[in-house]
mmCIF file of C-alpha atoms and ligand atoms in Angstrom:
data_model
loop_
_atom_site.group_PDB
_atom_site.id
_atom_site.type_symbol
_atom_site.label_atom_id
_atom_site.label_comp_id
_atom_site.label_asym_id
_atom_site.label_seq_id
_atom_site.Cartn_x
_atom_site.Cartn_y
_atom_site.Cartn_z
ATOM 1 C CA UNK B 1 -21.066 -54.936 1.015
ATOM 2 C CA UNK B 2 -21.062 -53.852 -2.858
ATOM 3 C CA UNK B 3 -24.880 -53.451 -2.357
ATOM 4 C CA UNK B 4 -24.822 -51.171 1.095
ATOM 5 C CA UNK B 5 -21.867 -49.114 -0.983
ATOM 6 C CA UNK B 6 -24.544 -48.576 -3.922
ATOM 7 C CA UNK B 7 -26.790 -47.938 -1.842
ATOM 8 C CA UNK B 8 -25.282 -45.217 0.199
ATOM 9 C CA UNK B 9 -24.088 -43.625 -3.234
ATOM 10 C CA UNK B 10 -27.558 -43.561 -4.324
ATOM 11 C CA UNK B 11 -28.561 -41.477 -1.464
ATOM 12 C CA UNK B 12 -25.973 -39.189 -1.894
ATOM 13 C CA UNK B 13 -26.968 -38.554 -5.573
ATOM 14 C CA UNK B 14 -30.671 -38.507 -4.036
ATOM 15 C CA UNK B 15 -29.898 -35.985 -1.324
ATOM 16 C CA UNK B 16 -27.847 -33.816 -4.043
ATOM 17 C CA UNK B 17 -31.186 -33.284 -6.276
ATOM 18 C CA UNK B 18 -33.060 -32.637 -3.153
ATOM 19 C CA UNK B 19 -30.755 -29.945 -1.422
ATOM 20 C CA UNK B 20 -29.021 -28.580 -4.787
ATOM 21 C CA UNK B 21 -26.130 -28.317 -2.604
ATOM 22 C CA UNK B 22 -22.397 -29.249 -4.850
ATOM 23 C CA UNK B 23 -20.387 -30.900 -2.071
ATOM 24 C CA UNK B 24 -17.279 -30.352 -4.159
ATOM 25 C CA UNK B 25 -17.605 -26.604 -3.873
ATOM 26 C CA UNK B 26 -18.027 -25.886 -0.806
ATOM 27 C CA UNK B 27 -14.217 -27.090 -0.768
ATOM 28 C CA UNK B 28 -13.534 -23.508 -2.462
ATOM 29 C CA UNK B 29 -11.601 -21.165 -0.590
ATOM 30 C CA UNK B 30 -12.836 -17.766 -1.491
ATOM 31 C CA UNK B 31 -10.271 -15.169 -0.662
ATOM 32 C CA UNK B 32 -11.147 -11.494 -0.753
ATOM 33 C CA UNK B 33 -8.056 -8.538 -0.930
ATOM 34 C CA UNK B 34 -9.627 -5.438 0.136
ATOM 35 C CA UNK B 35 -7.613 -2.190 -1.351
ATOM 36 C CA UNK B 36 -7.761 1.413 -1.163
ATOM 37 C CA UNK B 37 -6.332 2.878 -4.720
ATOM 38 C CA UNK B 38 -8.047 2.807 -8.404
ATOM 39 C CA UNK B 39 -7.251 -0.851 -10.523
ATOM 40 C CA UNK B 40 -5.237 1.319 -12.697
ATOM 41 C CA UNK B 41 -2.105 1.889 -9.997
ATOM 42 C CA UNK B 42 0.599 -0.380 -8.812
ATOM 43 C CA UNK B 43 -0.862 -1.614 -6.323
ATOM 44 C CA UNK B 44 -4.419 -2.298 -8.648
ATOM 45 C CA UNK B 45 -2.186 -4.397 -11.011
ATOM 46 C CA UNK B 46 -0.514 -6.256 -8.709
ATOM 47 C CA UNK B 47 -3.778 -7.431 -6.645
ATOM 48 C CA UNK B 48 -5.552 -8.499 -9.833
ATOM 49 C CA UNK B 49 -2.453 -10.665 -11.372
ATOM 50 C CA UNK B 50 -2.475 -11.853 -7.895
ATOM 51 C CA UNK B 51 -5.674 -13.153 -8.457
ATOM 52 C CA UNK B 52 -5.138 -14.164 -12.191
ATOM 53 C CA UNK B 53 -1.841 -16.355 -11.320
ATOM 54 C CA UNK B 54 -3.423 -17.990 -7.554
ATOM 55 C CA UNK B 55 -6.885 -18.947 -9.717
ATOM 56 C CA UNK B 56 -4.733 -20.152 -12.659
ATOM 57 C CA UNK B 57 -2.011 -22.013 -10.270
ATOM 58 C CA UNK B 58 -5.120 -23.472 -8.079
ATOM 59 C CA UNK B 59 -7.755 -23.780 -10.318
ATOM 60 C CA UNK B 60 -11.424 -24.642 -8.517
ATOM 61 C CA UNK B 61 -9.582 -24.640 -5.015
ATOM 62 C CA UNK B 62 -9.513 -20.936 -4.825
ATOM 63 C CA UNK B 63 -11.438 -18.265 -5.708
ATOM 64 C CA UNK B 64 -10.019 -14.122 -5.610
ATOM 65 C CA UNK B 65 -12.225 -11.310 -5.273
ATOM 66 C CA UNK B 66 -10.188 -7.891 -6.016
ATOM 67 C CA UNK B 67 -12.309 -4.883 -4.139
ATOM 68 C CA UNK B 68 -10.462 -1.438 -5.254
ATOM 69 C CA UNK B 69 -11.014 1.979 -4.189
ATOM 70 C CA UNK B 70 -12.227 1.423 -0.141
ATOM 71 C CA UNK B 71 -15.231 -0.641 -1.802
ATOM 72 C CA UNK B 72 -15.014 -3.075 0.895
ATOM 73 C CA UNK B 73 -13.179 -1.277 3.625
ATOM 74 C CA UNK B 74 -10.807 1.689 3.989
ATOM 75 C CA UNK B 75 -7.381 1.110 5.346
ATOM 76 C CA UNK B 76 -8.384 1.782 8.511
ATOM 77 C CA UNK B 77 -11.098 -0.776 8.856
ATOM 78 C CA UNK B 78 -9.206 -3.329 6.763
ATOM 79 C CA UNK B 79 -7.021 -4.873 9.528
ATOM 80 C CA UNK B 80 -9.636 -5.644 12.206
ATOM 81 C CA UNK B 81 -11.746 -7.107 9.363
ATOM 82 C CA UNK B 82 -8.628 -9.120 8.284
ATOM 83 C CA UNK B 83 -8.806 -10.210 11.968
ATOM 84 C CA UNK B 84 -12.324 -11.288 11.927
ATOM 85 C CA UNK B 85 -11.835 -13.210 8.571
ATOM 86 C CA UNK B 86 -14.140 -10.837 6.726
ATOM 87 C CA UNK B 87 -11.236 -9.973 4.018
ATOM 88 C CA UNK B 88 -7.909 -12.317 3.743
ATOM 89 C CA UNK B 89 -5.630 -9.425 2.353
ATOM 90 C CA UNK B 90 -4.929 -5.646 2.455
ATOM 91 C CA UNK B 91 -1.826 -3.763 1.201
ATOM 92 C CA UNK B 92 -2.037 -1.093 3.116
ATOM 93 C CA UNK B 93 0.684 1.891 3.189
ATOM 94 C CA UNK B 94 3.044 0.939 5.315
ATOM 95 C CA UNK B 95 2.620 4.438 7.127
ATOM 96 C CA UNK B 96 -0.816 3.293 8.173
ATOM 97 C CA UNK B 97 0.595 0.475 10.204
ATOM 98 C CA UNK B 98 1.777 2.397 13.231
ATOM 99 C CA UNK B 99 -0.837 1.198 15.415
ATOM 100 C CA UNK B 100 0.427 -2.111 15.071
ATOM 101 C CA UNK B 101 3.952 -1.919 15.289
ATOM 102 C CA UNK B 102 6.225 1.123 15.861
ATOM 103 C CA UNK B 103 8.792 -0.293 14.164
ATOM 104 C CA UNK B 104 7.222 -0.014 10.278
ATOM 105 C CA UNK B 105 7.558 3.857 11.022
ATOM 106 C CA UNK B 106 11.016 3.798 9.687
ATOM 107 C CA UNK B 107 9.633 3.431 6.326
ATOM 108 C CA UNK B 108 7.863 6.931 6.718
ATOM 109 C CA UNK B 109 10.889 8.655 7.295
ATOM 110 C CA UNK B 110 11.264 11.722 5.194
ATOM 111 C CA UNK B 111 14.320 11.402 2.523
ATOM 112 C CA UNK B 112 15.084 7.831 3.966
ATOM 113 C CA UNK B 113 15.558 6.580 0.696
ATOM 114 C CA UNK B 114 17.331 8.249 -2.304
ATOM 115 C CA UNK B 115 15.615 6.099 -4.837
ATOM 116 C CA UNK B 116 13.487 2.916 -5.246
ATOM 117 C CA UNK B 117 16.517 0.932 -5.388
ATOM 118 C CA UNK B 118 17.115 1.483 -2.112
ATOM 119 C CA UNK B 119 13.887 0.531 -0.864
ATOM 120 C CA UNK B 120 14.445 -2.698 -2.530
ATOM 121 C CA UNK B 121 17.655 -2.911 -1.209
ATOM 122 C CA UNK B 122 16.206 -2.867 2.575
ATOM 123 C CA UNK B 123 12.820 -4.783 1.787
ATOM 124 C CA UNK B 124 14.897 -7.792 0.584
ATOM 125 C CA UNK B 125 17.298 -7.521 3.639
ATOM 126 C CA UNK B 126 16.852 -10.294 6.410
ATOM 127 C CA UNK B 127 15.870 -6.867 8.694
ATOM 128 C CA UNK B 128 13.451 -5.965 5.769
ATOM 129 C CA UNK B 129 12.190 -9.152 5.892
ATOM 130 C CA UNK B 130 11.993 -9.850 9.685
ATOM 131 C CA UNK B 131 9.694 -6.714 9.515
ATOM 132 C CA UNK B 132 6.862 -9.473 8.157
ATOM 133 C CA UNK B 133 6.932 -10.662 12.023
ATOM 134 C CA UNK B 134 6.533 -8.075 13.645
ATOM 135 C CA UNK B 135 2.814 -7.961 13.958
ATOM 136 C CA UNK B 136 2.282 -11.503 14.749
ATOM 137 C CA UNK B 137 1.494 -10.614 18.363
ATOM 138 C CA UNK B 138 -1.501 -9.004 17.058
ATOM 139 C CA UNK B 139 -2.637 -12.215 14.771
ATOM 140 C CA UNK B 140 -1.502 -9.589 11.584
ATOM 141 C CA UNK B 141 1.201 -11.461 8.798
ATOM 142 C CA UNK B 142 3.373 -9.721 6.083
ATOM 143 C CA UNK B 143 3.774 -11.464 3.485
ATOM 144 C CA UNK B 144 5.135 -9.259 0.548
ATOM 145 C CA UNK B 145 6.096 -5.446 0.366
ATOM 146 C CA UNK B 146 4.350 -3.983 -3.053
ATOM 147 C CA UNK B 147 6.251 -0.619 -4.281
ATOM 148 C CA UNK B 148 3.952 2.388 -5.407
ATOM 149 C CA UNK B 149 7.091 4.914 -5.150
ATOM 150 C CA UNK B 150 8.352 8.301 -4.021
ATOM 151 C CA UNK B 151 5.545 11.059 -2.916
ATOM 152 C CA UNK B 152 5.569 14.713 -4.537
ATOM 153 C CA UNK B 153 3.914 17.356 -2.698
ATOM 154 C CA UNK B 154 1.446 19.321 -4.133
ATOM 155 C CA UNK B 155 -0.636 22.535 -3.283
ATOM 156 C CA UNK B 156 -2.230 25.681 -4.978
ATOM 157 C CA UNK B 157 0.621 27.841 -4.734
ATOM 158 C CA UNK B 158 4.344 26.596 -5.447
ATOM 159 C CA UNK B 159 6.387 25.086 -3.171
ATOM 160 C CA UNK B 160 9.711 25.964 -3.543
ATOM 161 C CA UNK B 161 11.194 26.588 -0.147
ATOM 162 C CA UNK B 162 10.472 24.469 3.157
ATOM 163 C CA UNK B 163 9.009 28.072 4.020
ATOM 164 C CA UNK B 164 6.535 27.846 1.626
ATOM 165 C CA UNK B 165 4.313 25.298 3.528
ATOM 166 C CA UNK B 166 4.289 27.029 6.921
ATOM 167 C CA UNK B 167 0.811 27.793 8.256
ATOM 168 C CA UNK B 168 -0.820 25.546 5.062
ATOM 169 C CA UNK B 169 -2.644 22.218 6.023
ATOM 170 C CA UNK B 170 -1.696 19.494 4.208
ATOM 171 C CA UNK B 171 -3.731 15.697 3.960
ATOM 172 C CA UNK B 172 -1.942 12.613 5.589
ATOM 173 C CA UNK B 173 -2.369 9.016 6.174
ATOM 174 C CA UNK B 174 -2.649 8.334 9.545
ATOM 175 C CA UNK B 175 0.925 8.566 10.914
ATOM 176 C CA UNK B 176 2.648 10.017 13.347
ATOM 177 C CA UNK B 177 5.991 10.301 11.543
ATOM 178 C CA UNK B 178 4.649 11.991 8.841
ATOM 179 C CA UNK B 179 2.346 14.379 11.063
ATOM 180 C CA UNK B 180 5.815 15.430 12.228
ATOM 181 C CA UNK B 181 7.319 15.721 9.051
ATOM 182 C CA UNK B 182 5.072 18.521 8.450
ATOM 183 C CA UNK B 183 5.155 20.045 11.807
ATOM 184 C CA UNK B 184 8.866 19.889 10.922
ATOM 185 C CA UNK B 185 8.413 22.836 8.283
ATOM 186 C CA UNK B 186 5.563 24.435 10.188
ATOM 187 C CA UNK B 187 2.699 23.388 8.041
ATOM 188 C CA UNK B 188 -0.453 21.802 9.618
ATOM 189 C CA UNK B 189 -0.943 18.301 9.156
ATOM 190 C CA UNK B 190 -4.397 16.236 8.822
ATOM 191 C CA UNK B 191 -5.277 13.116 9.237
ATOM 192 C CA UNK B 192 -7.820 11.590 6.839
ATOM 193 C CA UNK B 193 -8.978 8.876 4.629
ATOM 194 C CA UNK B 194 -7.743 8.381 1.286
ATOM 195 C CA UNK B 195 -11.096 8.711 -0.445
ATOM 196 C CA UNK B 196 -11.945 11.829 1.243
ATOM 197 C CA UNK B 197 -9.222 13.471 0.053
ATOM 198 C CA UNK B 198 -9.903 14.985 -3.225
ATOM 199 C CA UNK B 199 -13.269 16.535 -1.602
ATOM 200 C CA UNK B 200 -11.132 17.891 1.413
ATOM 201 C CA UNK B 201 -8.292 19.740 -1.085
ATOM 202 C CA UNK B 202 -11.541 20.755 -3.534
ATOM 203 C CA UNK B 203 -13.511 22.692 -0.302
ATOM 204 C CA UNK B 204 -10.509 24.514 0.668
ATOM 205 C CA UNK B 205 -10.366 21.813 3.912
ATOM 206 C CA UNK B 206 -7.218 21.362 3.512
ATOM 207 C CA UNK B 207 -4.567 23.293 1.293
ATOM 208 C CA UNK B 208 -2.074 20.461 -0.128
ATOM 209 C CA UNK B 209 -0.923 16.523 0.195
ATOM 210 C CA UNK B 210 1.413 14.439 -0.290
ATOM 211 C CA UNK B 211 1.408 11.433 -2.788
ATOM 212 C CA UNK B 212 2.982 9.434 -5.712
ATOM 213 C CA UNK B 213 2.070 10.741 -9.331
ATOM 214 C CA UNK B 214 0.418 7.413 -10.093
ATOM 215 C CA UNK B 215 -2.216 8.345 -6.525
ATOM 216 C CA UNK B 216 -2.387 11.511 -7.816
ATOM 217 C CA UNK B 217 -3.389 10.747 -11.303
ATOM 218 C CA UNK B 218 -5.967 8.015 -10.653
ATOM 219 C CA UNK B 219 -7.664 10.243 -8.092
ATOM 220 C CA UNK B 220 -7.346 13.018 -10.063
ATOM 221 C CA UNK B 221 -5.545 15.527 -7.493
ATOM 222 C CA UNK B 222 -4.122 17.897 -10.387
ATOM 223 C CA UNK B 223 -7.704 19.118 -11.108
ATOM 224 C CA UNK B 224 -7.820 20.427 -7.533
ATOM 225 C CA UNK B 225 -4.172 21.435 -7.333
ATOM 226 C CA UNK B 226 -2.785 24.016 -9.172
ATOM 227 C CA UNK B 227 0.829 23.349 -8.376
ATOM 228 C CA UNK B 228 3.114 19.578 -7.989
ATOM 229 C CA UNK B 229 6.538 20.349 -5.862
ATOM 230 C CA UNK B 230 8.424 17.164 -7.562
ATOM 231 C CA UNK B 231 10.043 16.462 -4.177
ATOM 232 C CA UNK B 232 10.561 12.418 -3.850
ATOM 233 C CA UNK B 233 10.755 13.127 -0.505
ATOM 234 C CA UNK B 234 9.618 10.267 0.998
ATOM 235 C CA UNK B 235 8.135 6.745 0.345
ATOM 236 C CA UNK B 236 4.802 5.146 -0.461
ATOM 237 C CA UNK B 237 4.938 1.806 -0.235
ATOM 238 C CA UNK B 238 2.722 -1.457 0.433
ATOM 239 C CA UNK B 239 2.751 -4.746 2.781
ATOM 240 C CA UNK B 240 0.579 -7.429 1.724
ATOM 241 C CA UNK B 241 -0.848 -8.465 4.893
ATOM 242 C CA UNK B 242 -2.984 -11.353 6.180
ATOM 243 C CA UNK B 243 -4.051 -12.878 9.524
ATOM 244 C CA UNK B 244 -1.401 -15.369 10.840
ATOM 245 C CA UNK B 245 -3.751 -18.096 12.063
ATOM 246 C CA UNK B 246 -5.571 -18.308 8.420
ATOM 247 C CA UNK B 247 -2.572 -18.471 6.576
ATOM 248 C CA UNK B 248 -0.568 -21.058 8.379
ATOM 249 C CA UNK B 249 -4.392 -22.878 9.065
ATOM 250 C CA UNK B 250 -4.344 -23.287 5.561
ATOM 251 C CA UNK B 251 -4.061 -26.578 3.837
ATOM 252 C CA UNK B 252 -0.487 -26.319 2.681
ATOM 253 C CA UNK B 253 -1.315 -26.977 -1.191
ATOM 254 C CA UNK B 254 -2.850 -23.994 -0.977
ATOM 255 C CA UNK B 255 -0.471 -21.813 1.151
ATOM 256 C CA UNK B 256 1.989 -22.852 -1.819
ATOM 257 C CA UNK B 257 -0.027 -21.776 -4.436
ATOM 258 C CA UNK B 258 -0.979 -18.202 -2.891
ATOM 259 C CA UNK B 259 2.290 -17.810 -2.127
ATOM 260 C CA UNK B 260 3.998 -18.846 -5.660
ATOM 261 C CA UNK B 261 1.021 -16.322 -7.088
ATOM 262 C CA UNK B 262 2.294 -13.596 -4.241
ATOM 263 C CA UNK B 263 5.875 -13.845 -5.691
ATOM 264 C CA UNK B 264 4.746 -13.602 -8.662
ATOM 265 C CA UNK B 265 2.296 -10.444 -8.685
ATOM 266 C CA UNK B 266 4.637 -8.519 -6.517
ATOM 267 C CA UNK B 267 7.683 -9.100 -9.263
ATOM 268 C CA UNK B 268 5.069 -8.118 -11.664
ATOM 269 C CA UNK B 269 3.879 -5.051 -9.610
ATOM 270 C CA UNK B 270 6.982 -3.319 -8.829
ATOM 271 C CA UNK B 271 8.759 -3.615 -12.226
ATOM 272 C CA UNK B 272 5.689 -2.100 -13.151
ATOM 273 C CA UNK B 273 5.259 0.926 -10.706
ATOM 274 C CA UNK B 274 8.033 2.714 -11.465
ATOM 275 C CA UNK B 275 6.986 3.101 -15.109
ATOM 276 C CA UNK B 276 3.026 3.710 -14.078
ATOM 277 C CA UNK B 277 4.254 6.522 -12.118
ATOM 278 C CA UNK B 278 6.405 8.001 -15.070
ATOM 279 C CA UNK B 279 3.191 7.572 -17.697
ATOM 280 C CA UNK B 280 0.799 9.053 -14.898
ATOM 281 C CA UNK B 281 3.084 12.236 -14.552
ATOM 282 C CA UNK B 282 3.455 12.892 -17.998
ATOM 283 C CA UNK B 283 -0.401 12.297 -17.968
ATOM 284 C CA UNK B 284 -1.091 15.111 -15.358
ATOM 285 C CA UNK B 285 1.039 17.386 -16.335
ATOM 286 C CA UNK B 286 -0.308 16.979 -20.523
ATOM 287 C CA UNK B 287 -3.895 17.727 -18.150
ATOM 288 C CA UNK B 288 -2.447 21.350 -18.334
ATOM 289 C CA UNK B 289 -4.083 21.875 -14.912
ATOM 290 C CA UNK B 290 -1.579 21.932 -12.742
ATOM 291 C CA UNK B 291 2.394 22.980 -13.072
ATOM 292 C CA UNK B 292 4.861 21.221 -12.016
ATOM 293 C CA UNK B 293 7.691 22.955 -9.832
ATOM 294 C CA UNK B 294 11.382 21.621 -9.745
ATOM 295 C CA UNK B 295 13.576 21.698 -7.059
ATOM 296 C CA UNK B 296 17.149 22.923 -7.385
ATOM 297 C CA UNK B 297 19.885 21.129 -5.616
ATOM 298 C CA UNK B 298 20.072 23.763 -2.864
ATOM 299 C CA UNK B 299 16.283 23.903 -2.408
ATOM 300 C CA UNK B 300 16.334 19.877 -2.367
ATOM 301 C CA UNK B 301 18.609 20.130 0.627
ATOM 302 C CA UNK B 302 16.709 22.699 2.900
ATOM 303 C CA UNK B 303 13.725 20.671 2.593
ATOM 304 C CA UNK B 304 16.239 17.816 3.697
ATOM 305 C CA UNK B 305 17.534 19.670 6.243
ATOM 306 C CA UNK B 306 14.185 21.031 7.618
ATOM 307 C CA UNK B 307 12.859 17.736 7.525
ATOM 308 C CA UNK B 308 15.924 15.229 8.793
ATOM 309 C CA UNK B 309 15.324 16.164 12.390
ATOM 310 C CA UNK B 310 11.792 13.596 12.483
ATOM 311 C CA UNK B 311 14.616 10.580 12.734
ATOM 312 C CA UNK B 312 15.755 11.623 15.745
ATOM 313 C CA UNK B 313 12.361 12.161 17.108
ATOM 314 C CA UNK B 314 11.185 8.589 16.075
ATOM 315 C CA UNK B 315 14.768 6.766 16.692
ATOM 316 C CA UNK B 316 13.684 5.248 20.039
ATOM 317 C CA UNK B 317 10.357 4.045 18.586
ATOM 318 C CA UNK B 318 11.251 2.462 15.443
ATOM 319 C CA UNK B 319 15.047 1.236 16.619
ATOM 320 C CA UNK B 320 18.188 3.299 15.512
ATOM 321 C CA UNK B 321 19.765 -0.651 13.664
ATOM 322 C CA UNK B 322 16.791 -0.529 11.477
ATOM 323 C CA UNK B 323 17.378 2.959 10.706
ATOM 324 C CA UNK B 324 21.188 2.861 9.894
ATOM 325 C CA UNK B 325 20.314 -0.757 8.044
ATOM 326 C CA UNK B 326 17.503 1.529 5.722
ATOM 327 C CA UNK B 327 20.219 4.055 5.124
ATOM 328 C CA UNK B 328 22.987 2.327 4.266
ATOM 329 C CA UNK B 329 20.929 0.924 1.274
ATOM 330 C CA UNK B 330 21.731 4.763 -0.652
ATOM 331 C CA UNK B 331 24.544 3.540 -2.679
HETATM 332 C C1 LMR A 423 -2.923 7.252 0.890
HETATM 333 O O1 LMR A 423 -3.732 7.132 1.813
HETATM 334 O O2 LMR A 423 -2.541 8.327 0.435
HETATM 335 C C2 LMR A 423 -2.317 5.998 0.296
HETATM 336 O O3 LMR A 423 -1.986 5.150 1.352
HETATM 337 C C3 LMR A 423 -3.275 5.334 -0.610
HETATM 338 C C4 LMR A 423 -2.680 4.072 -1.142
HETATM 339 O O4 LMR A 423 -3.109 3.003 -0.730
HETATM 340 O O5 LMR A 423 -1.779 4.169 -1.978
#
């Protein structure tokens, strides 16, 4: 019996020098998170301490590979690859979600949310949270929200006044609540990819767009916009998202691990984004290439006022509890 055991050992080793192949690592999950934005954002940082704290936590078991900037896929792409287990995490924008569930829209609502604490408020709800399910019909799982922040407006001529956008075209993710956002205040809204915005605002394709000062920094926006509207009208903000039969197919060590190092990098990321955003503004406006225009209280509220009217339009869609629950968070 000893002998045969030897034996069979001895062919292993044998069939090892023959092949080349390591058994032991083919055990490796390799896990790739696909991402739109530059390293150097919120969502950048988050994705690579992901990475740092699941390799550290799992050692051999797992390996991350961190693609930035649409390297792998855009948003766009990302969820039907996440589908076909080409990539096992995105964070897309949660606006860019609308063709899998209606009911993220209510994140895209303009002047939802007064401040970041209120996001976090209704993320860490149980209706926040529930909103992790409700793409599971469509094999898609949330398993974190990442913050980036509030979105400024920019353009090459100052916007002071909700009139000051009619008839100009302005970039946007690919969301309906948003299109009508600018519809709202009779500007002309386009749909496009991230990456093809700077291009599309240098060309004269479009006239303005919409981001956080950490987006607009890293893509460098200010060099093709002469003038930032500081607005925080509405949100930009992440869900870490992964196909449902992977992640609960995985052994459970695992699952633990990823999901201790998930916890982790999204504590990490959002203390983090808030103060990103405040270095990257101070950065683009020290650029001296754009100026940056501040609301007054009055103007603040006709842009409010112009713009409030997209709930209505939406309530049906995204579900007038989630939209109250979102709201009450403005303490
Ligand atoms: C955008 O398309 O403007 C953003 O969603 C990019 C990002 O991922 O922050």
């Amino acid at each position: 019996m000893r002998l045969l055991n030897k034996n069979i050992l001895l062919a292993g080793v044998a069939l090892l020098a023959i092949t080349g192949l390591d058994f032991s690592a083919s055990a490796q999950e390799i896990i790739k998170f696909s991402h739109g934005v530059a390293p150097d954002t919120p969502k950048g940082k988050a994705a690579e301490f992901f990475k740092k704290r699941a390799e550290e936590i799992l050692g051999d078991k797992v390996k991350v590979e961190v693609y930035p900037n649409s390297q792998l896929f855009d948003d766009n792409k990302v969820l039907p690859a996440i589908l076909r287990g080409d990539v096992q995490f995105a964070a897309p924008a949660l606006g860019k979600l609308n063709k899998w569930t209606q009911k993220l829209q209510v994140f895209d609502l303009p002047f939802l949310f007064k401040d970041m604490d209120a996001v976090s408020c209704f993320q860490d709800s149980d209706k926040g949270k529930g909103l992790f399910n409700s793409m599971t019909d469509k094999g898609m799982l949330g398993v974190s929200y990442w913050h980036n922040g509030l979105k400024q407006l920019s353009a090459n001529k100052p916007l002071r006044e909700p009139t000051d956008a009619k008839g100009l075209k302005f970039r946007i993710q690919t969301s309906d609540v948003l299109a009508a956002q600018f519809e709202a205040v009779g500007a002309v809204p386009q749909k496009m990819a991230f990456a093809e915005t700077y291009t599309a605002l240098q060309t004269g394709v479009v006239d303005g767009q919409e981001n956080t000062w950490s987006n607009m920094y890293s893509q460098k926006f200010y060099e093709v916009q002469d003038y930032i509207t500081e607005s925080n009208h509405g949100l930009l903000d992440y869900m870490v998202i992964t196909s449902d039969k992977w992640w609960n197919g995985l052994d459970p060590e695992i699952r633990n691990g990823l999901s201790q190092a998930m916890d982790e990098a999204t504590k990490y990321g959002n203390d983090l984004a808030a103060e990103l955003n405040m270095e990257q503004r101070d950065k683009t406006l020290k650029s001296g290439e754009t100026k940056l225009v501040e609301l007054t209280d009055a103007q603040f509220t006709d842009w409010q006022t112009a713009m409030k009217p997209v709930w209505t339009q939406f309530a049906d869609q995204i579900g007038q509890d989630l939209i109250d629950a979102a709201a009450a968070c403005n303490k």
